[in-house]
Amino acid sequence: MRLASRLDNLGTETAFAVAAAAADWKAQGHEVFPFHLGDLDFPLADHIVEAMNAAIADGRTGYCPGPGIPELRAALADDIGSRRGMTVAPEDVTVMTGGKPVITKFLQAVMNPGDEVLYPNPGFPIYESQIEYLGGVARPYRYLPTDDGFRIDLDQVRDAITDRTVAIIYNDLQNPISAESTDAEREAVAALAQEHDLWVLSDEAYFEMRYEGDSTSIASLPGMAERTCILYTFSKKFAMTGSRLGCAVAPTELGKVFSTMNTNDESCTTHYVQWAGIAALQGTQQPVADMLDTLRGRRDAACEIVNGTPGMSVETPRSTFYLFPDVTEAIQIVGADGLTDFAQQALHATGVSFCTRNHFGRPQPGEDRSYIRFAYSGLSEDKIRRGLGGLRDWVGSHA
């Protein structure tokens, strides 16, 4: 039987492919240090679990409104708006099953086949996958390394905009490279969006996953709320990755479309999980603070070892839970034939499993440095030290 040709354009979250290789190595009896997948090893906070169980006991297990229960929409509007210095109405919020559906539904709503969408590369691989799967033209923009982390190549963004460009995907506090926009960079992206009348998808999954400083939403800048869709997720801040809960905050015309799409796609987000979301937003935030303290310790340990490894270097990021070290010289030191071979050798020699730059979009012309990504969110500090310490010793043994 024939399948739809558009499936040829469907990508995946490539970290799961790395996970398969790591699982196979582990099945052969080897210890594996899984730096490849950005999941969290923190349990759900007690008050969130209690709220979910209470909702189930109260019979909140059936259908509910497609755009979300009113109580959660109101709680999200208050929390998201207050943290961004914006006025957000409950009607601006559409609850979804995590953050990923926001990407797909945004593109379905604003992009026709043949339209062009700008997206960060390296970046979350689902951007590229969904643009192309839905018949759009994916136009990547790159980041340039500086002495203070990575910066968007704004000249490339300007040059990439054509009369077919309809939107730009913007991911401040970025996965995989932990890049954080300066005020000037954020304002420049906003100015380009207004100048060329572009929709903006602002992926704010890591908006509150930071160790210092304050986050600013591009939607809060003058003239941006009416053209910006904010992607919000409970997965990171509340360690609710498996609960599948998130939302879009968008102008009314988009919100109405999202609500209809919800009805067509999944009817509604799981009813009792939404009550858990209310508890997460309105209950004690101490578990969030404790988790960030633990992640900060993991970050510091990982940065220390990476920067002590021959041929590796990384800036200490102020947010997210990823490192994106330059390993160009380390590849040469161990005699690997590129990133893929380096990753395979590292797994078999040390048990350290990680994604490479190539898992986050097709490499762009002119890239002359090699990078890998470590996600330290799912490993204890002891495992980080043992795993990355072994990697350091392995590379050092070839120096």
mmCIF file of C-alpha atoms in Angstrom:
data_model
loop_
_atom_site.group_PDB
_atom_site.id
_atom_site.type_symbol
_atom_site.label_atom_id
_atom_site.label_comp_id
_atom_site.label_asym_id
_atom_site.label_seq_id
_atom_site.Cartn_x
_atom_site.Cartn_y
_atom_site.Cartn_z
ATOM 1 C CA MET A 1 0.000 0.000 0.000
ATOM 2 C CA ARG A 2 1.251 3.503 -0.847
ATOM 3 C CA LEU A 3 1.950 6.037 1.899
ATOM 4 C CA ALA A 4 1.725 9.823 1.616
ATOM 5 C CA SER A 5 4.722 11.437 -0.066
ATOM 6 C CA ARG A 6 4.904 14.176 2.559
ATOM 7 C CA LEU A 7 6.236 11.573 4.994
ATOM 8 C CA ASP A 8 9.561 11.903 3.177
ATOM 9 C CA ASN A 9 9.854 15.364 4.748
ATOM 10 C CA LEU A 10 9.097 14.279 8.299
ATOM 11 C CA GLY A 11 12.094 14.404 10.589
ATOM 12 C CA THR A 12 12.345 13.423 14.232
ATOM 13 C CA GLU A 13 13.843 14.491 17.525
ATOM 14 C CA THR A 14 17.205 12.950 16.799
ATOM 15 C CA ALA A 15 18.228 12.615 20.442
ATOM 16 C CA PHE A 16 16.021 9.528 20.492
ATOM 17 C CA ALA A 17 18.199 7.932 17.794
ATOM 18 C CA VAL A 18 21.234 8.486 20.006
ATOM 19 C CA ALA A 19 19.274 6.957 22.871
ATOM 20 C CA ALA A 20 18.866 3.748 20.882
ATOM 21 C CA ALA A 21 22.631 3.390 20.422
ATOM 22 C CA ALA A 22 23.189 4.105 24.109
ATOM 23 C CA ALA A 23 20.575 1.543 25.129
ATOM 24 C CA ASP A 24 22.198 -1.081 22.921
ATOM 25 C CA TRP A 25 25.611 -0.433 24.490
ATOM 26 C CA LYS A 26 24.091 -0.616 27.957
ATOM 27 C CA ALA A 27 22.339 -3.888 27.087
ATOM 28 C CA GLN A 28 25.770 -5.350 26.393
ATOM 29 C CA GLY A 29 26.670 -4.807 30.043
ATOM 30 C CA HIS A 30 28.399 -1.421 29.886
ATOM 31 C CA GLU A 31 27.727 1.574 32.116
ATOM 32 C CA VAL A 32 26.251 4.464 30.154
ATOM 33 C CA PHE A 33 26.169 8.139 31.107
ATOM 34 C CA PRO A 34 23.158 9.524 29.164
ATOM 35 C CA PHE A 35 23.996 13.125 28.341
ATOM 36 C CA HIS A 36 21.980 12.848 25.115
ATOM 37 C CA LEU A 37 18.387 13.437 26.234
ATOM 38 C CA GLY A 38 17.189 16.564 28.002
ATOM 39 C CA ASP A 39 14.835 14.819 30.425
ATOM 40 C CA LEU A 40 14.803 15.569 34.148
ATOM 41 C CA ASP A 41 15.415 13.046 36.930
ATOM 42 C CA PHE A 42 13.450 15.036 39.524
ATOM 43 C CA PRO A 43 10.177 13.636 40.884
ATOM 44 C CA LEU A 44 6.933 15.541 40.571
ATOM 45 C CA ALA A 45 6.457 17.809 43.569
ATOM 46 C CA ASP A 46 4.131 16.345 46.182
ATOM 47 C CA HIS A 47 1.497 19.066 45.866
ATOM 48 C CA ILE A 48 1.294 18.494 42.103
ATOM 49 C CA VAL A 49 0.853 14.740 42.570
ATOM 50 C CA GLU A 50 -1.788 15.327 45.241
ATOM 51 C CA ALA A 51 -3.730 17.691 42.978
ATOM 52 C CA MET A 52 -3.666 15.204 40.120
ATOM 53 C CA ASN A 53 -4.799 12.330 42.323
ATOM 54 C CA ALA A 54 -7.539 14.458 43.857
ATOM 55 C CA ALA A 55 -8.795 15.409 40.391
ATOM 56 C CA ILE A 56 -8.968 11.731 39.426
ATOM 57 C CA ALA A 57 -10.769 10.885 42.680
ATOM 58 C CA ASP A 58 -13.223 13.702 41.982
ATOM 59 C CA GLY A 59 -14.060 12.165 38.612
ATOM 60 C CA ARG A 60 -12.298 14.747 36.448
ATOM 61 C CA THR A 61 -11.344 12.065 33.956
ATOM 62 C CA GLY A 62 -13.651 12.807 31.037
ATOM 63 C CA TYR A 63 -13.776 15.317 28.214
ATOM 64 C CA CYS A 64 -13.262 18.998 28.973
ATOM 65 C CA PRO A 65 -13.162 22.193 26.850
ATOM 66 C CA GLY A 66 -10.840 22.013 23.855
ATOM 67 C CA PRO A 67 -8.906 25.215 24.651
ATOM 68 C CA GLY A 68 -8.455 24.133 28.277
ATOM 69 C CA ILE A 69 -10.431 24.318 31.492
ATOM 70 C CA PRO A 70 -11.226 27.940 32.486
ATOM 71 C CA GLU A 71 -9.389 27.656 35.801
ATOM 72 C CA LEU A 72 -6.095 26.686 34.149
ATOM 73 C CA ARG A 73 -6.414 29.274 31.386
ATOM 74 C CA ALA A 74 -6.910 31.961 34.028
ATOM 75 C CA ALA A 75 -3.971 30.718 36.109
ATOM 76 C CA LEU A 76 -1.710 30.632 33.051
ATOM 77 C CA ALA A 77 -2.794 34.098 31.923
ATOM 78 C CA ASP A 78 -1.957 35.512 35.324
ATOM 79 C CA ASP A 79 1.382 33.719 35.695
ATOM 80 C CA ILE A 80 2.688 34.194 32.140
ATOM 81 C CA GLY A 81 1.539 37.805 31.954
ATOM 82 C CA SER A 82 2.932 38.856 35.333
ATOM 83 C CA ARG A 83 6.322 37.255 34.701
ATOM 84 C CA ARG A 84 6.637 39.007 31.331
ATOM 85 C CA GLY A 85 5.214 42.395 32.234
ATOM 86 C CA MET A 86 2.282 41.848 29.880
ATOM 87 C CA THR A 87 -1.481 41.819 30.130
ATOM 88 C CA VAL A 88 -2.665 38.350 29.129
ATOM 89 C CA ALA A 89 -6.348 37.439 29.142
ATOM 90 C CA PRO A 90 -7.531 33.857 29.725
ATOM 91 C CA GLU A 91 -8.975 33.958 26.209
ATOM 92 C CA ASP A 92 -5.430 34.453 24.857
ATOM 93 C CA VAL A 93 -4.382 31.050 26.285
ATOM 94 C CA THR A 94 -4.914 27.744 24.496
ATOM 95 C CA VAL A 95 -3.929 24.701 26.548
ATOM 96 C CA MET A 96 -2.148 21.922 24.659
ATOM 97 C CA THR A 97 -0.483 18.571 25.306
ATOM 98 C CA GLY A 98 2.967 20.033 25.873
ATOM 99 C CA GLY A 99 5.002 22.537 23.911
ATOM 100 C CA LYS A 100 5.547 20.607 20.689
ATOM 101 C CA PRO A 101 1.931 20.912 19.465
ATOM 102 C CA VAL A 102 2.302 24.693 19.609
ATOM 103 C CA ILE A 103 4.998 24.480 16.928
ATOM 104 C CA THR A 104 2.867 22.370 14.605
ATOM 105 C CA LYS A 105 -0.372 24.288 15.094
ATOM 106 C CA PHE A 106 1.337 27.653 14.718
ATOM 107 C CA LEU A 107 2.804 26.580 11.379
ATOM 108 C CA GLN A 108 -0.494 25.101 10.221
ATOM 109 C CA ALA A 109 -2.200 28.382 11.045
ATOM 110 C CA VAL A 110 0.205 30.886 9.437
ATOM 111 C CA MET A 111 2.068 28.983 6.691
ATOM 112 C CA ASN A 112 0.801 27.866 3.295
ATOM 113 C CA PRO A 113 2.695 25.332 1.153
ATOM 114 C CA GLY A 114 5.631 27.105 -0.434
ATOM 115 C CA ASP A 115 5.801 29.837 2.217
ATOM 116 C CA GLU A 116 9.150 30.374 3.914
ATOM 117 C CA VAL A 117 9.817 30.264 7.659
ATOM 118 C CA LEU A 118 13.064 31.291 9.323
ATOM 119 C CA TYR A 119 14.293 29.055 12.132
ATOM 120 C CA PRO A 120 17.423 28.718 14.275
ATOM 121 C CA ASN A 121 20.028 26.200 13.173
ATOM 122 C CA PRO A 122 21.470 24.611 15.234
ATOM 123 C CA GLY A 123 18.119 24.484 16.974
ATOM 124 C CA PHE A 124 15.360 22.209 18.172
ATOM 125 C CA PRO A 125 15.023 19.718 15.272
ATOM 126 C CA ILE A 126 11.215 19.720 15.291
ATOM 127 C CA TYR A 127 11.209 23.232 13.786
ATOM 128 C CA GLU A 128 12.828 22.074 10.572
ATOM 129 C CA SER A 129 10.862 18.833 10.547
ATOM 130 C CA GLN A 130 7.440 20.448 10.819
ATOM 131 C CA ILE A 131 8.096 23.294 8.392
ATOM 132 C CA GLU A 132 9.065 20.831 5.686
ATOM 133 C CA TYR A 133 6.443 18.221 6.579
ATOM 134 C CA LEU A 134 3.698 20.818 6.232
ATOM 135 C CA GLY A 135 4.969 21.924 2.818
ATOM 136 C CA GLY A 136 6.843 25.052 3.781
ATOM 137 C CA VAL A 137 10.374 26.099 2.924
ATOM 138 C CA ALA A 138 12.715 25.996 5.933
ATOM 139 C CA ARG A 139 15.174 28.899 5.925
ATOM 140 C CA PRO A 140 17.842 28.435 8.620
ATOM 141 C CA TYR A 141 19.669 31.196 10.407
ATOM 142 C CA ARG A 142 22.879 30.589 12.307
ATOM 143 C CA TYR A 143 24.590 31.613 15.521
ATOM 144 C CA LEU A 144 28.112 32.996 15.654
ATOM 145 C CA PRO A 145 30.509 32.179 18.518
ATOM 146 C CA THR A 146 31.733 35.182 20.513
ATOM 147 C CA ASP A 147 33.723 35.703 23.691
ATOM 148 C CA ASP A 148 30.394 35.904 25.534
ATOM 149 C CA GLY A 149 28.567 32.911 24.056
ATOM 150 C CA PHE A 150 26.662 32.636 20.783
ATOM 151 C CA ARG A 151 24.894 35.450 18.941
ATOM 152 C CA ILE A 152 22.352 35.336 16.106
ATOM 153 C CA ASP A 153 23.817 36.234 12.721
ATOM 154 C CA LEU A 154 21.413 39.124 12.129
ATOM 155 C CA ASP A 155 22.909 39.863 8.712
ATOM 156 C CA GLN A 156 22.034 36.345 7.604
ATOM 157 C CA VAL A 157 18.499 36.764 8.957
ATOM 158 C CA ARG A 158 18.041 39.984 6.975
ATOM 159 C CA ASP A 159 19.409 38.416 3.808
ATOM 160 C CA ALA A 160 17.152 35.366 4.165
ATOM 161 C CA ILE A 161 13.891 37.332 4.242
ATOM 162 C CA THR A 162 11.998 37.324 0.930
ATOM 163 C CA ASP A 163 8.487 38.182 -0.185
ATOM 164 C CA ARG A 164 7.590 34.537 0.603
ATOM 165 C CA THR A 165 8.708 34.746 4.235
ATOM 166 C CA VAL A 166 5.752 34.607 6.622
ATOM 167 C CA ALA A 167 7.255 33.835 10.018
ATOM 168 C CA ILE A 168 10.356 33.530 12.145
ATOM 169 C CA ILE A 169 10.868 31.027 14.952
ATOM 170 C CA TYR A 170 12.801 32.625 17.789
ATOM 171 C CA ASN A 171 14.168 30.600 20.707
ATOM 172 C CA ASP A 172 15.742 32.804 23.351
ATOM 173 C CA LEU A 173 17.450 30.651 26.046
ATOM 174 C CA GLN A 174 18.127 28.239 23.268
ATOM 175 C CA ASN A 175 18.305 24.470 22.926
ATOM 176 C CA PRO A 176 20.920 23.116 22.155
ATOM 177 C CA ILE A 177 23.455 25.928 22.541
ATOM 178 C CA SER A 178 22.056 27.776 25.613
ATOM 179 C CA ALA A 179 22.330 31.067 23.715
ATOM 180 C CA GLU A 180 20.644 34.029 25.389
ATOM 181 C CA SER A 181 19.778 37.178 23.469
ATOM 182 C CA THR A 182 20.996 40.576 24.550
ATOM 183 C CA ASP A 183 18.372 43.310 24.675
ATOM 184 C CA ALA A 184 19.782 44.704 21.433
ATOM 185 C CA GLU A 185 19.582 41.356 19.647
ATOM 186 C CA ARG A 186 15.997 40.763 20.800
ATOM 187 C CA GLU A 187 14.991 44.249 19.695
ATOM 188 C CA ALA A 188 16.647 43.706 16.308
ATOM 189 C CA VAL A 189 14.656 40.512 15.724
ATOM 190 C CA ALA A 190 11.469 42.337 16.726
ATOM 191 C CA ALA A 191 12.263 45.204 14.353
ATOM 192 C CA LEU A 192 12.775 42.807 11.447
ATOM 193 C CA ALA A 193 9.490 41.060 12.219
ATOM 194 C CA GLN A 194 7.621 44.360 12.177
ATOM 195 C CA GLU A 195 9.417 45.709 9.130
ATOM 196 C CA HIS A 196 8.551 42.628 7.075
ATOM 197 C CA ASP A 197 5.190 41.893 8.712
ATOM 198 C CA LEU A 198 6.220 38.474 10.011
ATOM 199 C CA TRP A 199 4.548 36.234 12.536
ATOM 200 C CA VAL A 200 6.834 35.208 15.414
ATOM 201 C CA LEU A 201 6.831 31.927 17.301
ATOM 202 C CA SER A 202 8.653 32.660 20.560
ATOM 203 C CA ASP A 203 9.716 29.335 22.050
ATOM 204 C CA GLU A 204 9.966 30.105 25.764
ATOM 205 C CA ALA A 205 10.353 26.565 27.097
ATOM 206 C CA TYR A 206 13.363 27.635 29.207
ATOM 207 C CA PHE A 207 12.143 31.123 30.159
ATOM 208 C CA GLU A 208 12.420 30.354 33.878
ATOM 209 C CA MET A 209 15.200 27.735 33.714
ATOM 210 C CA ARG A 210 17.963 30.155 34.561
ATOM 211 C CA TYR A 211 20.613 30.490 37.251
ATOM 212 C CA GLU A 212 21.121 34.233 37.174
ATOM 213 C CA GLY A 213 19.653 37.276 35.468
ATOM 214 C CA ASP A 214 16.100 37.844 34.254
ATOM 215 C CA SER A 215 14.295 36.711 31.128
ATOM 216 C CA THR A 216 12.482 39.019 28.708
ATOM 217 C CA SER A 217 9.861 37.883 26.226
ATOM 218 C CA ILE A 218 10.000 39.322 22.729
ATOM 219 C CA ALA A 219 6.195 39.482 22.952
ATOM 220 C CA SER A 220 6.520 42.172 25.637
ATOM 221 C CA LEU A 221 8.273 44.604 23.276
ATOM 222 C CA PRO A 222 6.205 47.398 21.682
ATOM 223 C CA GLY A 223 4.213 46.219 18.679
ATOM 224 C CA MET A 224 4.998 42.537 19.196
ATOM 225 C CA ALA A 225 2.095 41.041 21.192
ATOM 226 C CA GLU A 226 -0.211 41.199 18.184
ATOM 227 C CA ARG A 227 2.150 39.172 15.988
ATOM 228 C CA THR A 228 3.722 36.774 18.501
ATOM 229 C CA CYS A 229 2.728 33.312 19.687
ATOM 230 C CA ILE A 230 4.410 32.294 22.953
ATOM 231 C CA LEU A 231 5.166 28.603 23.442
ATOM 232 C CA TYR A 232 4.883 27.689 27.123
ATOM 233 C CA THR A 233 5.462 24.289 28.686
ATOM 234 C CA PHE A 234 5.264 22.758 32.161
ATOM 235 C CA SER A 235 7.886 20.167 31.184
ATOM 236 C CA LYS A 236 11.029 22.013 32.214
ATOM 237 C CA LYS A 237 10.181 24.296 35.128
ATOM 238 C CA PHE A 238 8.034 21.740 36.941
ATOM 239 C CA ALA A 239 9.774 18.545 35.716
ATOM 240 C CA MET A 240 6.472 17.457 34.145
ATOM 241 C CA THR A 241 7.926 16.073 30.909
ATOM 242 C CA GLY A 242 5.691 12.988 30.860
ATOM 243 C CA SER A 243 2.556 14.843 31.902
ATOM 244 C CA ARG A 244 2.343 16.528 28.487
ATOM 245 C CA LEU A 245 1.026 19.946 29.413
ATOM 246 C CA GLY A 246 1.694 23.309 27.829
ATOM 247 C CA CYS A 247 -0.043 26.163 26.088
ATOM 248 C CA ALA A 248 0.069 28.833 23.425
ATOM 249 C CA VAL A 249 -0.403 32.501 24.246
ATOM 250 C CA ALA A 250 -1.436 34.172 21.021
ATOM 251 C CA PRO A 251 -3.545 36.932 19.461
ATOM 252 C CA THR A 252 -7.269 36.235 19.346
ATOM 253 C CA GLU A 253 -7.359 35.251 15.686
ATOM 254 C CA LEU A 254 -4.697 32.568 16.267
ATOM 255 C CA GLY A 255 -6.220 31.399 19.529
ATOM 256 C CA LYS A 256 -9.548 30.648 17.871
ATOM 257 C CA VAL A 257 -7.762 28.583 15.227
ATOM 258 C CA PHE A 258 -5.775 26.691 17.868
ATOM 259 C CA SER A 259 -8.979 25.831 19.739
ATOM 260 C CA THR A 260 -10.513 24.364 16.593
ATOM 261 C CA MET A 261 -7.328 22.440 15.862
ATOM 262 C CA ASN A 262 -7.395 20.982 19.377
ATOM 263 C CA THR A 263 -10.919 19.729 18.783
ATOM 264 C CA ASN A 264 -9.829 18.119 15.514
ATOM 265 C CA ASP A 265 -6.578 16.609 16.818
ATOM 266 C CA GLU A 266 -6.967 15.416 20.395
ATOM 267 C CA SER A 267 -10.348 16.778 21.577
ATOM 268 C CA CYS A 268 -8.777 18.146 24.757
ATOM 269 C CA THR A 269 -5.749 17.970 27.004
ATOM 270 C CA THR A 270 -6.057 15.367 29.776
ATOM 271 C CA HIS A 271 -8.535 16.776 32.264
ATOM 272 C CA TYR A 272 -6.888 15.790 35.563
ATOM 273 C CA VAL A 273 -3.431 16.833 34.356
ATOM 274 C CA GLN A 274 -4.774 20.355 33.917
ATOM 275 C CA TRP A 275 -5.697 20.487 37.608
ATOM 276 C CA ALA A 276 -2.147 19.402 38.401
ATOM 277 C CA GLY A 277 -0.994 22.335 36.289
ATOM 278 C CA ILE A 278 -3.022 24.753 38.397
ATOM 279 C CA ALA A 279 -1.364 23.375 41.537
ATOM 280 C CA ALA A 280 2.056 23.746 39.910
ATOM 281 C CA LEU A 281 1.426 27.406 39.098
ATOM 282 C CA GLN A 282 -0.306 28.439 42.317
ATOM 283 C CA GLY A 283 1.362 26.182 44.894
ATOM 284 C CA THR A 284 4.756 26.470 46.543
ATOM 285 C CA GLN A 285 7.627 27.238 44.180
ATOM 286 C CA GLN A 286 10.255 25.824 46.552
ATOM 287 C CA PRO A 287 10.676 22.594 44.521
ATOM 288 C CA VAL A 288 11.482 24.745 41.473
ATOM 289 C CA ALA A 289 14.111 26.693 43.413
ATOM 290 C CA ASP A 290 15.595 23.486 44.807
ATOM 291 C CA MET A 291 15.776 21.936 41.346
ATOM 292 C CA LEU A 292 17.550 25.007 39.941
ATOM 293 C CA ASP A 293 20.067 24.870 42.792
ATOM 294 C CA THR A 294 20.808 21.232 41.959
ATOM 295 C CA LEU A 295 21.071 21.975 38.243
ATOM 296 C CA ARG A 296 23.446 24.859 38.950
ATOM 297 C CA GLY A 297 25.768 22.468 40.765
ATOM 298 C CA ARG A 298 25.599 20.046 37.857
ATOM 299 C CA ARG A 299 26.326 22.842 35.386
ATOM 300 C CA ASP A 300 29.357 24.005 37.325
ATOM 301 C CA ALA A 301 30.748 20.475 37.620
ATOM 302 C CA ALA A 302 30.224 19.807 33.913
ATOM 303 C CA CYS A 303 31.797 23.098 32.813
ATOM 304 C CA GLU A 304 34.806 22.538 35.051
ATOM 305 C CA ILE A 305 35.532 19.108 33.578
ATOM 306 C CA VAL A 306 34.775 20.049 29.965
ATOM 307 C CA ASN A 307 37.105 23.047 30.130
ATOM 308 C CA GLY A 308 39.749 20.801 31.688
ATOM 309 C CA THR A 309 39.549 18.354 28.781
ATOM 310 C CA PRO A 310 42.215 18.717 26.057
ATOM 311 C CA GLY A 311 40.710 20.174 22.896
ATOM 312 C CA MET A 312 37.351 21.137 24.475
ATOM 313 C CA SER A 313 35.999 24.503 25.598
ATOM 314 C CA VAL A 314 32.636 25.958 26.587
ATOM 315 C CA GLU A 315 31.255 29.178 28.055
ATOM 316 C CA THR A 316 29.327 28.825 31.317
ATOM 317 C CA PRO A 317 25.666 29.344 30.343
ATOM 318 C CA ARG A 318 23.309 31.334 32.549
ATOM 319 C CA SER A 319 20.250 29.276 31.596
ATOM 320 C CA THR A 320 18.822 25.963 30.319
ATOM 321 C CA PHE A 321 20.521 22.672 31.191
ATOM 322 C CA TYR A 322 22.750 22.170 28.169
ATOM 323 C CA LEU A 323 26.395 22.662 27.283
ATOM 324 C CA PHE A 324 27.510 23.060 23.666
ATOM 325 C CA PRO A 325 31.301 22.704 23.767
ATOM 326 C CA ASP A 326 33.652 23.178 20.860
ATOM 327 C CA VAL A 327 35.409 19.831 20.349
ATOM 328 C CA THR A 328 37.240 20.545 17.097
ATOM 329 C CA GLU A 329 40.689 19.878 18.529
ATOM 330 C CA ALA A 330 39.505 16.947 20.681
ATOM 331 C CA ILE A 331 38.350 15.155 17.526
ATOM 332 C CA GLN A 332 41.807 15.596 16.075
ATOM 333 C CA ILE A 333 43.501 14.478 19.285
ATOM 334 C CA VAL A 334 41.714 11.108 19.374
ATOM 335 C CA GLY A 335 42.042 10.681 15.600
ATOM 336 C CA ALA A 336 38.290 10.442 14.974
ATOM 337 C CA ASP A 337 36.841 10.822 11.496
ATOM 338 C CA GLY A 338 34.404 13.616 12.273
ATOM 339 C CA LEU A 339 31.633 14.108 14.804
ATOM 340 C CA THR A 340 29.774 10.842 14.293
ATOM 341 C CA ASP A 341 32.913 8.743 14.703
ATOM 342 C CA PHE A 342 33.954 10.823 17.720
ATOM 343 C CA ALA A 343 30.597 10.193 19.413
ATOM 344 C CA GLN A 344 30.768 6.471 18.740
ATOM 345 C CA GLN A 345 34.331 6.166 19.979
ATOM 346 C CA ALA A 346 33.471 8.150 23.113
ATOM 347 C CA LEU A 347 30.487 5.922 23.880
ATOM 348 C CA HIS A 348 32.488 2.717 23.519
ATOM 349 C CA ALA A 349 35.552 4.029 25.359
ATOM 350 C CA THR A 350 33.852 5.874 28.229
ATOM 351 C CA GLY A 351 30.111 5.159 28.190
ATOM 352 C CA VAL A 352 29.373 8.860 27.676
ATOM 353 C CA SER A 353 26.480 9.308 25.250
ATOM 354 C CA PHE A 354 25.770 12.710 23.701
ATOM 355 C CA CYS A 355 24.253 14.417 20.690
ATOM 356 C CA THR A 356 26.362 16.253 18.138
ATOM 357 C CA ARG A 357 25.764 19.473 16.284
ATOM 358 C CA ASN A 358 24.463 17.374 13.373
ATOM 359 C CA HIS A 359 21.427 16.319 15.430
ATOM 360 C CA PHE A 360 20.118 19.890 15.475
ATOM 361 C CA GLY A 361 19.582 20.753 11.833
ATOM 362 C CA ARG A 362 21.565 20.331 8.655
ATOM 363 C CA PRO A 363 24.990 21.978 8.978
ATOM 364 C CA GLN A 364 25.176 25.265 7.111
ATOM 365 C CA PRO A 365 27.846 26.296 4.594
ATOM 366 C CA GLY A 366 30.915 27.800 6.174
ATOM 367 C CA GLU A 367 30.769 25.965 9.500
ATOM 368 C CA ASP A 368 34.379 25.202 10.349
ATOM 369 C CA ARG A 369 34.124 24.222 14.023
ATOM 370 C CA SER A 370 32.733 21.028 15.563
ATOM 371 C CA TYR A 371 30.358 20.988 18.545
ATOM 372 C CA ILE A 372 28.566 18.461 20.708
ATOM 373 C CA ARG A 373 25.725 18.853 23.226
ATOM 374 C CA PHE A 374 25.701 17.637 26.809
ATOM 375 C CA ALA A 375 22.357 17.598 28.616
ATOM 376 C CA TYR A 376 23.092 17.427 32.340
ATOM 377 C CA SER A 377 19.464 17.485 33.549
ATOM 378 C CA GLY A 378 19.114 13.752 34.088
ATOM 379 C CA LEU A 379 22.378 12.819 35.808
ATOM 380 C CA SER A 380 23.503 13.332 39.383
ATOM 381 C CA GLU A 381 26.590 15.435 40.007
ATOM 382 C CA ASP A 382 28.483 12.248 40.916
ATOM 383 C CA LYS A 383 27.612 10.650 37.571
ATOM 384 C CA ILE A 384 28.515 13.844 35.753
ATOM 385 C CA ARG A 385 31.931 13.840 37.386
ATOM 386 C CA ARG A 386 32.517 10.142 36.729
ATOM 387 C CA GLY A 387 31.232 10.226 33.166
ATOM 388 C CA LEU A 388 32.849 13.434 31.955
ATOM 389 C CA GLY A 389 35.926 12.656 34.028
ATOM 390 C CA GLY A 390 36.301 9.434 32.083
ATOM 391 C CA LEU A 391 35.838 11.302 28.818
ATOM 392 C CA ARG A 392 38.503 13.803 29.856
ATOM 393 C CA ASP A 393 40.927 11.027 30.734
ATOM 394 C CA TRP A 394 40.236 9.219 27.459
ATOM 395 C CA VAL A 395 40.912 12.299 25.355
ATOM 396 C CA GLY A 396 43.925 13.144 27.498
ATOM 397 C CA SER A 397 45.394 9.682 26.964
ATOM 398 C CA HIS A 398 45.687 10.509 23.242
ATOM 399 C CA ALA A 399 47.180 13.974 23.734
#
